[in-house]
mmCIF file of N, CA, C and O in Angstrom:
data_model
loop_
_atom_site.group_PDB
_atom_site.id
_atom_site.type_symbol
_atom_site.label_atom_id
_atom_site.label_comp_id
_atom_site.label_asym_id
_atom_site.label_seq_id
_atom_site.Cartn_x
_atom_site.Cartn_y
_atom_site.Cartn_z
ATOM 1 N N UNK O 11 9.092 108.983 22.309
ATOM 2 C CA UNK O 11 9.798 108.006 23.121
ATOM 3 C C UNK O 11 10.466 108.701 24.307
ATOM 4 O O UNK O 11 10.693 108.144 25.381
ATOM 5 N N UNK O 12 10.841 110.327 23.929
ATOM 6 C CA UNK O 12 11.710 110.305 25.375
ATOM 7 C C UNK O 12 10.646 110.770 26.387
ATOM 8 O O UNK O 12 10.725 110.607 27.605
ATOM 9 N N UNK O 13 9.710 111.329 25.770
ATOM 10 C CA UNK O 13 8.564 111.975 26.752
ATOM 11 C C UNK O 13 8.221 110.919 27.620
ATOM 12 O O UNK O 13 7.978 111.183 28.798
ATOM 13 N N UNK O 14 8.154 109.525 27.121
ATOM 14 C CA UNK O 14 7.390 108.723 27.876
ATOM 15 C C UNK O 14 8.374 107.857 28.892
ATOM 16 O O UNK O 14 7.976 107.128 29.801
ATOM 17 N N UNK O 15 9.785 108.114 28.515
ATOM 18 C CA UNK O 15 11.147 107.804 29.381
ATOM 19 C C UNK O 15 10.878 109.246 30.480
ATOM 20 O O UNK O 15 10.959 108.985 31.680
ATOM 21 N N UNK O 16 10.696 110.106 30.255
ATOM 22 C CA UNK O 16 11.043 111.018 30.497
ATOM 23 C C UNK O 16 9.817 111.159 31.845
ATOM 24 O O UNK O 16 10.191 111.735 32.867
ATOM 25 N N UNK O 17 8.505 110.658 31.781
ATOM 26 C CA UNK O 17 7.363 110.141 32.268
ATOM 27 C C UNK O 17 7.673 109.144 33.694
ATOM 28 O O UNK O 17 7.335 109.399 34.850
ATOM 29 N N UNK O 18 8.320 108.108 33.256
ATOM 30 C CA UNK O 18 8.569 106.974 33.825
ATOM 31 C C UNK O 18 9.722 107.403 35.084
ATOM 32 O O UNK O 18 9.688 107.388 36.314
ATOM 33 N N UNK O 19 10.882 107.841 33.905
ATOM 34 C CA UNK O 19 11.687 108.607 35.356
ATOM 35 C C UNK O 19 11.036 109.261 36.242
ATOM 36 O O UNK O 19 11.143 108.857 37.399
ATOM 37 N N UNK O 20 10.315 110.259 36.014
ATOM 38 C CA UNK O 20 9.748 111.147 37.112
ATOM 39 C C UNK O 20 9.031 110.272 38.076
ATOM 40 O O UNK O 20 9.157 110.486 39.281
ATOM 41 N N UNK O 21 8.179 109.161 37.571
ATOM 42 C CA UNK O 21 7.343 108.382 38.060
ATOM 43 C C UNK O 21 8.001 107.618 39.427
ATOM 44 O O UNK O 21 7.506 107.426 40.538
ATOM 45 N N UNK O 22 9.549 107.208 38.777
ATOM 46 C CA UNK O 22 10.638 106.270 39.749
ATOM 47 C C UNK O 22 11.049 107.564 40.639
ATOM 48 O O UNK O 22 10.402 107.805 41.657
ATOM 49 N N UNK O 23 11.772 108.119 40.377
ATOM 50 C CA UNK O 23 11.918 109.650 41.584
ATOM 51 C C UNK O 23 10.583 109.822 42.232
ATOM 52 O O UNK O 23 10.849 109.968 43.425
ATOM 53 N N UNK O 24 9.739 109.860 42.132
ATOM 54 C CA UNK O 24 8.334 110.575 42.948
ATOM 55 C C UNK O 24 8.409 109.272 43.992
ATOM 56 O O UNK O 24 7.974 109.479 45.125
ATOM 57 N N UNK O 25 8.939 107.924 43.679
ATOM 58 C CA UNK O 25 8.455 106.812 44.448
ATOM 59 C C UNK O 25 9.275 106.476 45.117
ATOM 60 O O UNK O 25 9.042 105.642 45.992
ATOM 61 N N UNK O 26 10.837 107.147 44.893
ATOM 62 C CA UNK O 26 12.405 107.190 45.325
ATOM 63 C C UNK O 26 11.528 108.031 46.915
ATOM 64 O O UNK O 26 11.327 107.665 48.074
ATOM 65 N N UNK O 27 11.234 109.234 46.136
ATOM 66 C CA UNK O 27 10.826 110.514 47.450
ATOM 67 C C UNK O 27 10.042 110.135 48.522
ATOM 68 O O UNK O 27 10.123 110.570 49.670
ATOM 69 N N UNK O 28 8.922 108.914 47.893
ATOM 70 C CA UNK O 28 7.814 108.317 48.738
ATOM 71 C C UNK O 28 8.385 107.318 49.858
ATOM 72 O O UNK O 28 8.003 107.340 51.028
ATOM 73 N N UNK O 29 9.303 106.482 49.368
ATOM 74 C CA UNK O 29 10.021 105.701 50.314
ATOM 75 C C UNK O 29 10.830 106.087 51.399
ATOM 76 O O UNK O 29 10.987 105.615 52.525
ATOM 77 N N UNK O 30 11.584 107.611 50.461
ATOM 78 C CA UNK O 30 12.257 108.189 51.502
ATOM 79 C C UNK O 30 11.631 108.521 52.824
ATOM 80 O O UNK O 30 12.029 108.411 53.984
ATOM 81 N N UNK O 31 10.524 108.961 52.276
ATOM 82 C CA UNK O 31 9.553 109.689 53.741
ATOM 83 C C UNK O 31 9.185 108.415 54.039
ATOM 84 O O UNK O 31 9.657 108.272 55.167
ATOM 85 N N UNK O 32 8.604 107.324 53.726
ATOM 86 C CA UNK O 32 8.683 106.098 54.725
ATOM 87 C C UNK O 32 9.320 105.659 55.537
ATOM 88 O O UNK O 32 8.839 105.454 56.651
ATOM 89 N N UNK O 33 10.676 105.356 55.226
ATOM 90 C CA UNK O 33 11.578 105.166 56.241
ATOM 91 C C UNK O 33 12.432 106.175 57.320
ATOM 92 O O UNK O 33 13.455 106.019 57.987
ATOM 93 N N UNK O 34 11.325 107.449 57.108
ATOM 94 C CA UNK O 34 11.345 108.128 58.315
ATOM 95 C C UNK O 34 10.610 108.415 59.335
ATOM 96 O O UNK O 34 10.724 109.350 60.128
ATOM 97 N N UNK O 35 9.502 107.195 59.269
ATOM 98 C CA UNK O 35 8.812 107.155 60.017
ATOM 99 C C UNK O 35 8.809 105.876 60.861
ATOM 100 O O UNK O 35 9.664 105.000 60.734
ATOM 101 N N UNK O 36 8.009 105.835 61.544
ATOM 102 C CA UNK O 36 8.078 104.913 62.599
ATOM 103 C C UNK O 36 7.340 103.332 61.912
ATOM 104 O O UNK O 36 6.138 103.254 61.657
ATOM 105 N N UNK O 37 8.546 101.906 61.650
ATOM 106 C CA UNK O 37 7.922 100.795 60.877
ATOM 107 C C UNK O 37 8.234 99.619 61.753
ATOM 108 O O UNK O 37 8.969 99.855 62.712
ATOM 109 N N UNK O 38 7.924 98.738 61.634
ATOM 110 C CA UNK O 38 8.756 97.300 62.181
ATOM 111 C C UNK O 38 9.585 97.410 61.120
ATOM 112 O O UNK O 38 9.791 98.315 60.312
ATOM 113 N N UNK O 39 10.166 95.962 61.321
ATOM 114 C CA UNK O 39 11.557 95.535 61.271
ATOM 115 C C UNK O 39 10.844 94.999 59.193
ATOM 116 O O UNK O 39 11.277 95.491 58.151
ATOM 117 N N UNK O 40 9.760 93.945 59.320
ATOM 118 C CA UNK O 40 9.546 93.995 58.252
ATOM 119 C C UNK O 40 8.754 94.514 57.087
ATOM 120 O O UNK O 40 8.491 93.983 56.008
ATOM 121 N N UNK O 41 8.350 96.024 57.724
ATOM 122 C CA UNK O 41 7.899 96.723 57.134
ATOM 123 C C UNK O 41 9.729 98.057 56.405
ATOM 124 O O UNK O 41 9.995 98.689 55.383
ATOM 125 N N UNK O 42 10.129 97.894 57.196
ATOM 126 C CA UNK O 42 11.251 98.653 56.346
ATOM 127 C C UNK O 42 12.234 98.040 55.735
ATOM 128 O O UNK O 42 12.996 98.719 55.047
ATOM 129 N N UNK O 43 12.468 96.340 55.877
ATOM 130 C CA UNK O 43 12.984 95.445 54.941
ATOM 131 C C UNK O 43 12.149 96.134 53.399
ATOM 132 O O UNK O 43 12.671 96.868 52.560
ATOM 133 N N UNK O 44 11.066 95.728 53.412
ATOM 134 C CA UNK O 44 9.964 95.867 52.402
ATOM 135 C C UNK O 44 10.601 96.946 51.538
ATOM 136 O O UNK O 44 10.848 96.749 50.348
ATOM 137 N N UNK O 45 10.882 98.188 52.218
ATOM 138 C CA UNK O 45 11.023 99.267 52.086
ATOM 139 C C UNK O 45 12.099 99.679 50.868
ATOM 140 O O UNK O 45 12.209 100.125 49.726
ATOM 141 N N UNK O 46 12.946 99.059 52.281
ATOM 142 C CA UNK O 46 14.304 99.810 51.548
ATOM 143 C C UNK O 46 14.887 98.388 50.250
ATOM 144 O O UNK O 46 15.659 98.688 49.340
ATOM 145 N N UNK O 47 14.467 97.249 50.383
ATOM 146 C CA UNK O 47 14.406 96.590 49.112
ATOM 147 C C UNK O 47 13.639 97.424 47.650
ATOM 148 O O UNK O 47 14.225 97.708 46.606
ATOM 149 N N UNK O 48 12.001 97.714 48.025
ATOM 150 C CA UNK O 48 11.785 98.530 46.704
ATOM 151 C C UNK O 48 12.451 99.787 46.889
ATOM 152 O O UNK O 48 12.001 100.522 46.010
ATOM 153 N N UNK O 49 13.227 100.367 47.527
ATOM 154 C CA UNK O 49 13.671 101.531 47.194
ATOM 155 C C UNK O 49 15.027 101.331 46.003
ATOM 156 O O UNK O 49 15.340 102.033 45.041
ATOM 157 N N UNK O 50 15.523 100.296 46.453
ATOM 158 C CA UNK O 50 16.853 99.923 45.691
ATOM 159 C C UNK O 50 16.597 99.662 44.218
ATOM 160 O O UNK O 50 17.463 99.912 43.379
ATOM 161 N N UNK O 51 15.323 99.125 43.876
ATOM 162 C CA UNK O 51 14.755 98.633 42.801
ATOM 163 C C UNK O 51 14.402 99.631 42.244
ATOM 164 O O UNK O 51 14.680 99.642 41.045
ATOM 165 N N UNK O 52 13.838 100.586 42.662
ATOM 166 C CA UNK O 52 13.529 101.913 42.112
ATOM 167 C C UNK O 52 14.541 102.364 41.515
ATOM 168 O O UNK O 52 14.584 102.823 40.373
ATOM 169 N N UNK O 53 15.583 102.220 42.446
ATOM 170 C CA UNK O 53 16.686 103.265 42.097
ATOM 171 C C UNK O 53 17.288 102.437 41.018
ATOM 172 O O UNK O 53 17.697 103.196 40.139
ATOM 173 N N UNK O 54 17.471 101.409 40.779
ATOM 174 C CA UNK O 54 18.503 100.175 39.725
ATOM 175 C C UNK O 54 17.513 100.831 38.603
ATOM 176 O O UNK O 54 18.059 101.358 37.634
ATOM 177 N N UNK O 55 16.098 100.828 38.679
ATOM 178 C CA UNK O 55 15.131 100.622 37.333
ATOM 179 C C UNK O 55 15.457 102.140 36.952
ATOM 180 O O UNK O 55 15.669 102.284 35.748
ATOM 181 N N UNK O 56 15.559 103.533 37.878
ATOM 182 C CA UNK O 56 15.711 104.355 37.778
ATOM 183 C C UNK O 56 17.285 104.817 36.268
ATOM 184 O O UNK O 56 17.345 105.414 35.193
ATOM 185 N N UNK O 57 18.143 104.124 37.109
ATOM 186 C CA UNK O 57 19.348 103.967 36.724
ATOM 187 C C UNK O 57 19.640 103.677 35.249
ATOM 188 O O UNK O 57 20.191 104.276 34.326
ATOM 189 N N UNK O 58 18.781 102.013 35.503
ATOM 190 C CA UNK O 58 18.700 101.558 33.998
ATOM 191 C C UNK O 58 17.976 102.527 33.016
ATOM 192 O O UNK O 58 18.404 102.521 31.862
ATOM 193 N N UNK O 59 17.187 103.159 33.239
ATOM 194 C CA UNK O 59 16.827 104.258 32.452
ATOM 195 C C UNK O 59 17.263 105.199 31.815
ATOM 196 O O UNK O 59 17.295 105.421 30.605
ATOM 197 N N UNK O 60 17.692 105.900 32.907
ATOM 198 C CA UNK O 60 18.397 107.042 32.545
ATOM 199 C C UNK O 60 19.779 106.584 31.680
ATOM 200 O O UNK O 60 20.417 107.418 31.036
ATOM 201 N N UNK O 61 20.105 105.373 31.735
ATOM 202 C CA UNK O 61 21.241 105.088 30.668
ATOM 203 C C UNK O 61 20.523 104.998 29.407
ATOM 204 O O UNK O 61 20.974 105.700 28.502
ATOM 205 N N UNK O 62 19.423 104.229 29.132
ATOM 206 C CA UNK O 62 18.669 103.915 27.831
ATOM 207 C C UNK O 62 18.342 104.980 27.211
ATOM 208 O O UNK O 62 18.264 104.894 25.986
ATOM 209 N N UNK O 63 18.081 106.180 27.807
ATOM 210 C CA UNK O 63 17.045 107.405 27.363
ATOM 211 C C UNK O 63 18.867 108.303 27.312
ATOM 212 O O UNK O 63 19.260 108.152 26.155
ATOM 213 N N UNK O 64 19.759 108.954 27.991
ATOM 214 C CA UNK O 64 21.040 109.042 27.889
ATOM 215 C C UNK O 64 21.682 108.264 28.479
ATOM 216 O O UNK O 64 21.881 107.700 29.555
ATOM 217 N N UNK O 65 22.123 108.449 26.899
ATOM 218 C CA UNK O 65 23.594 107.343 26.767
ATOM 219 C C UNK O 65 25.092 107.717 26.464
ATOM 220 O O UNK O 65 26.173 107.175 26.231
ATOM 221 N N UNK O 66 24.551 108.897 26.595
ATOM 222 C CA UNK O 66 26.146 109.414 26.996
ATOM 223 C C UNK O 66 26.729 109.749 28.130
ATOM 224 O O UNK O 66 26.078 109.566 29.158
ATOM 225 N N UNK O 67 27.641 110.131 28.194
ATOM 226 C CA UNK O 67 28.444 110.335 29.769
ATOM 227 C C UNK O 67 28.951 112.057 29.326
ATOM 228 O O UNK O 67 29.070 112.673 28.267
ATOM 229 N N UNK O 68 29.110 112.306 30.496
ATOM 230 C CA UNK O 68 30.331 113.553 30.663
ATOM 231 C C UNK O 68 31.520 113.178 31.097
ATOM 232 O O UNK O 68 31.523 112.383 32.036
ATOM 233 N N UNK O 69 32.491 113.520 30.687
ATOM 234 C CA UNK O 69 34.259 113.423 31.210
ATOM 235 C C UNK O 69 34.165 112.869 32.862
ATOM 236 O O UNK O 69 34.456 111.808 33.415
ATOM 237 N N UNK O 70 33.540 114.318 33.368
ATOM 238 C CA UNK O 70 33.766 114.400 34.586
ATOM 239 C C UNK O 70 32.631 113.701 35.247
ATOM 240 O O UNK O 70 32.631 113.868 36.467
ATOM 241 N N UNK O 71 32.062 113.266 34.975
ATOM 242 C CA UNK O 71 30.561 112.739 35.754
ATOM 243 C C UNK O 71 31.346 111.591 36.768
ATOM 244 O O UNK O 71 30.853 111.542 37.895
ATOM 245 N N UNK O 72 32.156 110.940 36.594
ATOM 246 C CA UNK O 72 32.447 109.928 37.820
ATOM 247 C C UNK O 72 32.970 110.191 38.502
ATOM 248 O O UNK O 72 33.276 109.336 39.332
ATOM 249 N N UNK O 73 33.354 111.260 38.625
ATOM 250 C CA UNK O 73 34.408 111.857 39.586
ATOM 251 C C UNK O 73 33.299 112.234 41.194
ATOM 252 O O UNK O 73 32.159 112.688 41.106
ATOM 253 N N UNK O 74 34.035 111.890 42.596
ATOM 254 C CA UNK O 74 33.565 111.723 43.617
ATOM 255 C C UNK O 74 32.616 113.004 43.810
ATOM 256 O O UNK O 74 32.993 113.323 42.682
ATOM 257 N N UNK O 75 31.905 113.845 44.105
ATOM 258 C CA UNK O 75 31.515 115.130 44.724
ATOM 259 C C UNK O 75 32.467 115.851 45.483
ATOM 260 O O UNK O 75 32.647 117.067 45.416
ATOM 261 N N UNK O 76 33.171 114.917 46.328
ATOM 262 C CA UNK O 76 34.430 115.901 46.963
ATOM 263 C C UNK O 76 35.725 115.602 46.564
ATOM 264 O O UNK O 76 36.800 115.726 47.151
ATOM 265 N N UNK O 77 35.386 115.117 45.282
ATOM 266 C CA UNK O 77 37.073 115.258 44.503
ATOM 267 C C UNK O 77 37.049 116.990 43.791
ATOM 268 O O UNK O 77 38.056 117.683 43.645
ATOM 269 N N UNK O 78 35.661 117.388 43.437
ATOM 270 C CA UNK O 78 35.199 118.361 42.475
ATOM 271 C C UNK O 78 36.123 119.480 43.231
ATOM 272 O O UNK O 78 36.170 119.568 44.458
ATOM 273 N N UNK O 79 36.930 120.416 42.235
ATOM 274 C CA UNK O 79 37.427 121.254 43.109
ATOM 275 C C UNK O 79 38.731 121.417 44.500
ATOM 276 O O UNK O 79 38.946 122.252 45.379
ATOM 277 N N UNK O 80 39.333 120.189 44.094
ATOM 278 C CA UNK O 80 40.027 119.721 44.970
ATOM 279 C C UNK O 80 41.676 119.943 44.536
ATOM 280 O O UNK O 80 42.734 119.670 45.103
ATOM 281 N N UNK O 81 41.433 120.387 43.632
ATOM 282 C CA UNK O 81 42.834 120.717 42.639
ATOM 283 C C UNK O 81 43.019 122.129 43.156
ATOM 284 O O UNK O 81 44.040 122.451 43.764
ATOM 285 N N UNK O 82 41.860 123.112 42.872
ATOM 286 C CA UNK O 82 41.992 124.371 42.821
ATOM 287 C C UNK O 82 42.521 124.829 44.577
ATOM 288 O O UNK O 82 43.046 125.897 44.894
ATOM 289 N N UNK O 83 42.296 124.042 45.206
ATOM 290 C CA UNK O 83 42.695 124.464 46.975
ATOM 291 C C UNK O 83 44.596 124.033 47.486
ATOM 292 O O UNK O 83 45.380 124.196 48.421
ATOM 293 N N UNK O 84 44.526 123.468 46.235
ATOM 294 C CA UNK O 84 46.274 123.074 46.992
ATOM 295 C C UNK O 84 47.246 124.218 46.710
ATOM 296 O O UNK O 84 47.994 124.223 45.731
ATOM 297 N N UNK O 85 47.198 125.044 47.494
ATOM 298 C CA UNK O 85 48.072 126.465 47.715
ATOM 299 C C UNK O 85 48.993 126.374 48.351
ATOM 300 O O UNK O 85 49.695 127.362 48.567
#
């Protein structure tokens, strides 16, 4: 079971990466609607996954990227 979670994620990231390079290229208006709608979907289905397959959290996992370390600088 996780191999094949484990399958699927990679599958949603490879298609996360594919979109990315789409919308760096040159589209109309409703060709990158298109776009960045399945990209979001990717990423939600992505999401929902990675909760089903882990389901646990870390302490610190919600914490901002530039909160990380933000303690240790107040001198």
């Amino acid at each position: 079971m996780i191999d094949a979670n484990l399958a699927r994620l990679r599958a949603h990231r490879n298609n996360v990466l594919r979109y990315r390079r789409l919308l760096a290229t040159r589209l109309t208006d409703l060709e990158r609607t298109y776009i960045e709608r399945r990209l979001e979907e990717e990423r939600a289905s992505m999401d929902a996954l990675s909760q089903e397959t882990f389901p646990f959290s870390l302490a610190g996992a919600q914490r901002a990227p530039a909160d990380i370390g933000g303690e240790a600088r107040h001198v």
